[in-house]
GROMACS .gro file of C-alpha atoms in nm:
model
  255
    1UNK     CA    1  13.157  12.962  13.595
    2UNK     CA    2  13.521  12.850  13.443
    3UNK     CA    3  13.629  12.842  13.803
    4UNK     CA    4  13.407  12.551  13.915
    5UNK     CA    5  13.278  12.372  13.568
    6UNK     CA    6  13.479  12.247  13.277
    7UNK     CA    7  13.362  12.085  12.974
    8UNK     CA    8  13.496  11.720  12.903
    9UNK     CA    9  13.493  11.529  12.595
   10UNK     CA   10  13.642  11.186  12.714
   11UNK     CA   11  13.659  10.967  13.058
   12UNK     CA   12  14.016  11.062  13.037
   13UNK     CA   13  13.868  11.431  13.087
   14UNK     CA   14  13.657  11.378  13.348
   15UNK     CA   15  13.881  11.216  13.537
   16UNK     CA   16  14.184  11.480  13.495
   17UNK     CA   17  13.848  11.745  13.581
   18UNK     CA   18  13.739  11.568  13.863
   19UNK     CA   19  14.086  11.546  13.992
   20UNK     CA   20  14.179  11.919  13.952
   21UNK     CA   21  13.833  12.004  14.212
   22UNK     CA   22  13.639  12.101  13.921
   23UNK     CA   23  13.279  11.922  13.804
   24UNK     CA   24  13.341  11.767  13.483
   25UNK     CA   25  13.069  11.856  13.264
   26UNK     CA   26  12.974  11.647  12.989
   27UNK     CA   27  12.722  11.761  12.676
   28UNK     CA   28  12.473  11.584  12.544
   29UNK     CA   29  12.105  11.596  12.368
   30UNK     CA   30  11.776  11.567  12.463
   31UNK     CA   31  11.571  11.395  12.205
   32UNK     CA   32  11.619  11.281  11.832
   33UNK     CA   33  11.420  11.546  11.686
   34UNK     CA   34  11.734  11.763  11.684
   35UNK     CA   35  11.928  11.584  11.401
   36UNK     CA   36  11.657  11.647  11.191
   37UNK     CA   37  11.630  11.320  10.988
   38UNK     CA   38  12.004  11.388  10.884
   39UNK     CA   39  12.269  11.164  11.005
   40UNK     CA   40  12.534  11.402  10.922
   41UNK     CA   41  12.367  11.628  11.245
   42UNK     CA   42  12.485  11.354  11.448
   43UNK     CA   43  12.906  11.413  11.336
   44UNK     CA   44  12.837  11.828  11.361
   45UNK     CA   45  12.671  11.771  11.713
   46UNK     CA   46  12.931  11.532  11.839
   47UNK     CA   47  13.235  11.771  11.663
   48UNK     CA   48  13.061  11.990  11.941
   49UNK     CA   49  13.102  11.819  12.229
   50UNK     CA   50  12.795  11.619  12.258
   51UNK     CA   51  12.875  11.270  12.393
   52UNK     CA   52  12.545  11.142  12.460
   53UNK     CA   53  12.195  11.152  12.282
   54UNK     CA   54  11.846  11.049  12.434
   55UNK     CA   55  11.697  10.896  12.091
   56UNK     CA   56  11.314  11.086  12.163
   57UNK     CA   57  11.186  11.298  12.411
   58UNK     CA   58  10.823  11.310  12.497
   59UNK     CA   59  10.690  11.281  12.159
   60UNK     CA   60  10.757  10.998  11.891
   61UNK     CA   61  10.988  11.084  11.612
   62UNK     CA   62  10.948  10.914  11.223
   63UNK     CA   63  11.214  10.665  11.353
   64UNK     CA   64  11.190  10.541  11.715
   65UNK     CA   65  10.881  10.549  11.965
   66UNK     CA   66  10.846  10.733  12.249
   67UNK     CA   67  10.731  10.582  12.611
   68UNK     CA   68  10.476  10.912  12.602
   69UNK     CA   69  10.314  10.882  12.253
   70UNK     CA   70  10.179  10.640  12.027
   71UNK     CA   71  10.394  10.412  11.796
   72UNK     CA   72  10.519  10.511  11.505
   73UNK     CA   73  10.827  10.244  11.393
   74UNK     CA   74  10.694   9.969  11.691
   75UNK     CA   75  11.090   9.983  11.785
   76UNK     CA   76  11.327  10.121  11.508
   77UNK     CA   77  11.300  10.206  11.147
   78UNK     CA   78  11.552  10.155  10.882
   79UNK     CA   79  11.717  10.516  10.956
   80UNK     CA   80  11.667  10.431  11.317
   81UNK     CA   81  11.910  10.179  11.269
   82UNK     CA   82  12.135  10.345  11.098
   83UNK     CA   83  12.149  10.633  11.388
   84UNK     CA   84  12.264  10.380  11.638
   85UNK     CA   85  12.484  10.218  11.397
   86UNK     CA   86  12.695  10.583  11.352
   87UNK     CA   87  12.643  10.703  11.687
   88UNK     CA   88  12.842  10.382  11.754
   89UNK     CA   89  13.068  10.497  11.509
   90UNK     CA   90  13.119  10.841  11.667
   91UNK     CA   91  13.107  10.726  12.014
   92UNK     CA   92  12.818  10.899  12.119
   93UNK     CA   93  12.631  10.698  12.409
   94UNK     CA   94  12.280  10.595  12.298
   95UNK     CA   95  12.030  10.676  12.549
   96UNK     CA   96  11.680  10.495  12.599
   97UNK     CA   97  11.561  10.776  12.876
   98UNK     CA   98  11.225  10.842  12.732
   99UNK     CA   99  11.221  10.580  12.467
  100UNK     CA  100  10.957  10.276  12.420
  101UNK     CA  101  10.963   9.948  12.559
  102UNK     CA  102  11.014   9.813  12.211
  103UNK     CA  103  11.207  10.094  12.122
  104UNK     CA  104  11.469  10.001  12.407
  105UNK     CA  105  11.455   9.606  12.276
  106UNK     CA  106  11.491   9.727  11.946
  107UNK     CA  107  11.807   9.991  11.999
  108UNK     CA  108  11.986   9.699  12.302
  109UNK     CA  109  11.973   9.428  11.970
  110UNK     CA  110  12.129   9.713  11.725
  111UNK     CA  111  12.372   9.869  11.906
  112UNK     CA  112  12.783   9.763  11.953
  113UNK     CA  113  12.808   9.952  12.271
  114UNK     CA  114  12.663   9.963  12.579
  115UNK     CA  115  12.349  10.211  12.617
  116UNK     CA  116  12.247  10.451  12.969
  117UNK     CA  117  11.940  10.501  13.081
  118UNK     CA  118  12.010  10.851  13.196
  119UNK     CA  119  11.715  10.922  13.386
  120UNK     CA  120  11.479  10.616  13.418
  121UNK     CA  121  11.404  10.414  13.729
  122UNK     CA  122  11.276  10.068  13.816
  123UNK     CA  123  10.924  10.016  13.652
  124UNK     CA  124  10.875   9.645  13.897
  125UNK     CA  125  10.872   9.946  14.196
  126UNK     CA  126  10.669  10.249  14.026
  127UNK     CA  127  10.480  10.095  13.721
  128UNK     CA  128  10.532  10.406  13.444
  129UNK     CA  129  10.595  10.416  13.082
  130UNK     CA  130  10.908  10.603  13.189
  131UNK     CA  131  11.057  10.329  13.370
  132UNK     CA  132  11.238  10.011  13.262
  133UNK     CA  133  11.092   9.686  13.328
  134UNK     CA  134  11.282   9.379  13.431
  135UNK     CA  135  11.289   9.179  13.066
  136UNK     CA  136  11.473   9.495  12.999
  137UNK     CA  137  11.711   9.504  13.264
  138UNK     CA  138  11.852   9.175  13.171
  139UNK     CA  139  11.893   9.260  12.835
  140UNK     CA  140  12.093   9.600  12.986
  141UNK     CA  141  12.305   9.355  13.176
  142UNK     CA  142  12.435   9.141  12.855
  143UNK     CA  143  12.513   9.473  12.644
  144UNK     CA  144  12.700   9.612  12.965
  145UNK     CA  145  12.500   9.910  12.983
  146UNK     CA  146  12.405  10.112  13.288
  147UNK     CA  147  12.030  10.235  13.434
  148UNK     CA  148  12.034  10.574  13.606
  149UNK     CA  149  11.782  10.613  13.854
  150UNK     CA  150  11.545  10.940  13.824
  151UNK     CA  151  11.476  11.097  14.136
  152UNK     CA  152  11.117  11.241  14.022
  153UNK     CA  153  10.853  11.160  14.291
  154UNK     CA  154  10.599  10.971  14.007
  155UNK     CA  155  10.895  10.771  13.865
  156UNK     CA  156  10.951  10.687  14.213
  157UNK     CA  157  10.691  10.603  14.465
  158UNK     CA  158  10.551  10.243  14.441
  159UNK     CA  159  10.232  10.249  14.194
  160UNK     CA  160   9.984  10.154  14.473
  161UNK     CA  161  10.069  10.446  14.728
  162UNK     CA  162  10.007  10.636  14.416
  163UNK     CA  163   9.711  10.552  14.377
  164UNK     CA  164   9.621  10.703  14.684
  165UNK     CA  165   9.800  11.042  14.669
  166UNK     CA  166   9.882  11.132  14.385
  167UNK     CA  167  10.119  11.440  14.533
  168UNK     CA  168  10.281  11.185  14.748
  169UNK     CA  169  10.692  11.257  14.731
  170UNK     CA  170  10.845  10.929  14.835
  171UNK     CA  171  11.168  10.941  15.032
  172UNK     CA  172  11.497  10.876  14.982
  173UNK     CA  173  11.400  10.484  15.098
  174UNK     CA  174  11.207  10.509  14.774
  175UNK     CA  175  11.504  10.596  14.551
  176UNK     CA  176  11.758  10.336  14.730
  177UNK     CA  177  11.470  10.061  14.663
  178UNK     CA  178  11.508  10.099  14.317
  179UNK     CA  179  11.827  10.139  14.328
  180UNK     CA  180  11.782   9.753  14.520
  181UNK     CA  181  11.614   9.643  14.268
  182UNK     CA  182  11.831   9.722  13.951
  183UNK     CA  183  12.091   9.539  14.139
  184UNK     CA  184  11.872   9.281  14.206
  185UNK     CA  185  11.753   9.171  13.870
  186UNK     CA  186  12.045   9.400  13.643
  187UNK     CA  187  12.390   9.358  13.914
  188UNK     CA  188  12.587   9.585  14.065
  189UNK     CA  189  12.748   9.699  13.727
  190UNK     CA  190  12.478   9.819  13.540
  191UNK     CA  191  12.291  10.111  13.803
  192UNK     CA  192  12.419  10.453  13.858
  193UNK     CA  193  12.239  10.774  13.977
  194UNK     CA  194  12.052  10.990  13.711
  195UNK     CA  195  11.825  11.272  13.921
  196UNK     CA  196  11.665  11.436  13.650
  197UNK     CA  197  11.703  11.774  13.948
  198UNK     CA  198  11.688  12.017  13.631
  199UNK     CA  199  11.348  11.840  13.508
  200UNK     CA  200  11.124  11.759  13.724
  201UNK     CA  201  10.804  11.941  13.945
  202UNK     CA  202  10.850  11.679  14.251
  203UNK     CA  203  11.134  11.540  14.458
  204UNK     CA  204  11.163  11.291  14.744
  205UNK     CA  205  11.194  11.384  15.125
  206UNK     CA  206  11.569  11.419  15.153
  207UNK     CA  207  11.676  11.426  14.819
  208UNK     CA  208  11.579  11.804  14.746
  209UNK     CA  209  11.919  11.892  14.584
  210UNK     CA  210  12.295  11.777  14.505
  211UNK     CA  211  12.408  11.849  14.868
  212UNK     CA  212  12.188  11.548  14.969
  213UNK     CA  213  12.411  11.294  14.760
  214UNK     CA  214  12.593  11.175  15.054
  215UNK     CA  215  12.231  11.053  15.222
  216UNK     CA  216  12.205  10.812  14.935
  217UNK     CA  217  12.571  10.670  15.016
  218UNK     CA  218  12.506  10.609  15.368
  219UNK     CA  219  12.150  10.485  15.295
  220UNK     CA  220  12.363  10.223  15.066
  221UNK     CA  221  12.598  10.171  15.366
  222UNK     CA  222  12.348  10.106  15.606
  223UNK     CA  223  12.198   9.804  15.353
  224UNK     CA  224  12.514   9.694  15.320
  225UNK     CA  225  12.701   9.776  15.019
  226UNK     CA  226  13.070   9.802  15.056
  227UNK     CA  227  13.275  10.083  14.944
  228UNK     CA  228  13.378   9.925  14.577
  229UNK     CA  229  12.976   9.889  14.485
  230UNK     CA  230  12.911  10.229  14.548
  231UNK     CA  231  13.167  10.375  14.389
  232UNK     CA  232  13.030  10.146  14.076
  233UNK     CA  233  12.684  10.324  14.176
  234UNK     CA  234  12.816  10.679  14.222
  235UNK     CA  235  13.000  10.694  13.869
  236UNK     CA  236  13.226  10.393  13.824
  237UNK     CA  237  12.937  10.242  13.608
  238UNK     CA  238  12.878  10.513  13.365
  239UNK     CA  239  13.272  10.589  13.320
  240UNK     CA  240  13.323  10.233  13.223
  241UNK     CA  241  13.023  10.274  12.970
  242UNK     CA  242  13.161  10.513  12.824
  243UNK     CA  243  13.502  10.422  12.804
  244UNK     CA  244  13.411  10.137  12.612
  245UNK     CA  245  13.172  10.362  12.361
  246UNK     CA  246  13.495  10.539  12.334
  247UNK     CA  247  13.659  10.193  12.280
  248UNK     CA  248  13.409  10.054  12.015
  249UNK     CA  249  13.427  10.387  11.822
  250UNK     CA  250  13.807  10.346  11.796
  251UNK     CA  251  13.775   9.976  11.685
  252UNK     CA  252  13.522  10.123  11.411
  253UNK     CA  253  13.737  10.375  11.258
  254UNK     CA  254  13.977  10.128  11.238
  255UNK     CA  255  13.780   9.874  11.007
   0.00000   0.00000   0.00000
């Protein structure tokens, strides 16, 4: 659909996309697994397009953990460093979606560039392996990074109500208090909006589908967040992100 997508490589991109009434669309990959122990895979895939990878999916790989499977490395291997080290290098966003608790420790001490959590919520709220608990938020803060907050009803309804229904679907309350809460312990720099609509079974009341978006801005307007933080929250985070990935790869290539 060339007449309402286009495919951007840099902020500079999305922004000249974005202006033109397109959607900027933006590659990116789903889970280490795909560079297949190579770290050459990593150059071909970015030469591509891909400007982002998620370091495991649901399983864990020979060199980082997944928040879904048992331990392999306990956080990173050797040639787990070395992946962040080059994506770095290419300025390819490192993603800890998915990833460990001592994965994400290990990857935030590695890593020259701030990380996304593209699709992970607030773990204090909803207590699941998939979400990101608060010694790790503050550690997101210092690198500069930014947590995107999943929309998926079990990443999102407080643990306890759970526990009850286990169908329940939250609301879109339920996102905006994690969204609260990122703020809260991360700041207003570091939280952005990740639904995971392509990936998940359940959804909140309200939040069905893209054409809801506007909800969560007037939800964020109503508990007082001026226009400048939710900008930041709507996209201003994650361009800055990766404008300085973009940054830190240009510094690299020039050592």
């Amino acid at each position: 659909y060339p007449d309402t997508f286009e495919l951007a490589s840099t902020v500079d991109d999305i922004q000249r996309i974005v202006k033109s009434g397109k959607v900027a669309s933006m590659m990116g990959v789903e889970g280490g697994y795909s560079i297949e122990n190579e770290l050459g895979n990593l150059q071909r895939l970015y030469d591509e397009g891909c400007r982002y990878m998620t370091l495991t999916h649901s399983k864990s790989l020979s060199w980082a953990d997944s928040a879904s499977d048992e331990p392999v490395s306990h956080g990173l291997s050797q040639f787990g460093h070395e992946v962040i080290l080059e994506m770095n290098r290419l300025g390819m966003l490192i993603d800890l979606s998915h990833v460990s608790q001592e994965t994400m420790k290990a990857a935030l001490a590695a890593t020259q560039a701030p990380v996304v959590f593209s699709h992970s919520s607030a773990r204090a709220i909803c207590d699941h392996p998939r979400n990101v608990p608060d010694d790790v938020l503050t550690l997101v803060a210092e690198n500069g990074g930014v947590v995107m907050v999943n929309f998926y009803s079990a990443f999102i309804v407080p643990t306890d109500q759970l526990k009850f229904d286990r169908e329940a679907r939250g609301t879109l309350h339920d996102v905006v208090d994690h969204i609260d809460h990122l703020v809260k312990v991360a700041g207003i720099d570091h939280v952005g909006i990740g639904s995971d609509f392509d990936g998940v079974p359940r959804l909140p009341v309200q939040l069905e589908d893209v054409a809801s978006y506007p909800l969560i801005t007037q939800e964020l307007l109503n508990r007082g967040y001026d226009e400048t933080s939710i900008h930041k929250i709507l996209g201003g985070n994650i361009l800055r992100v990766l404008r300085v990935a973009e940054d830190v790869a240009k510094s690299r290539k020039q050592e």
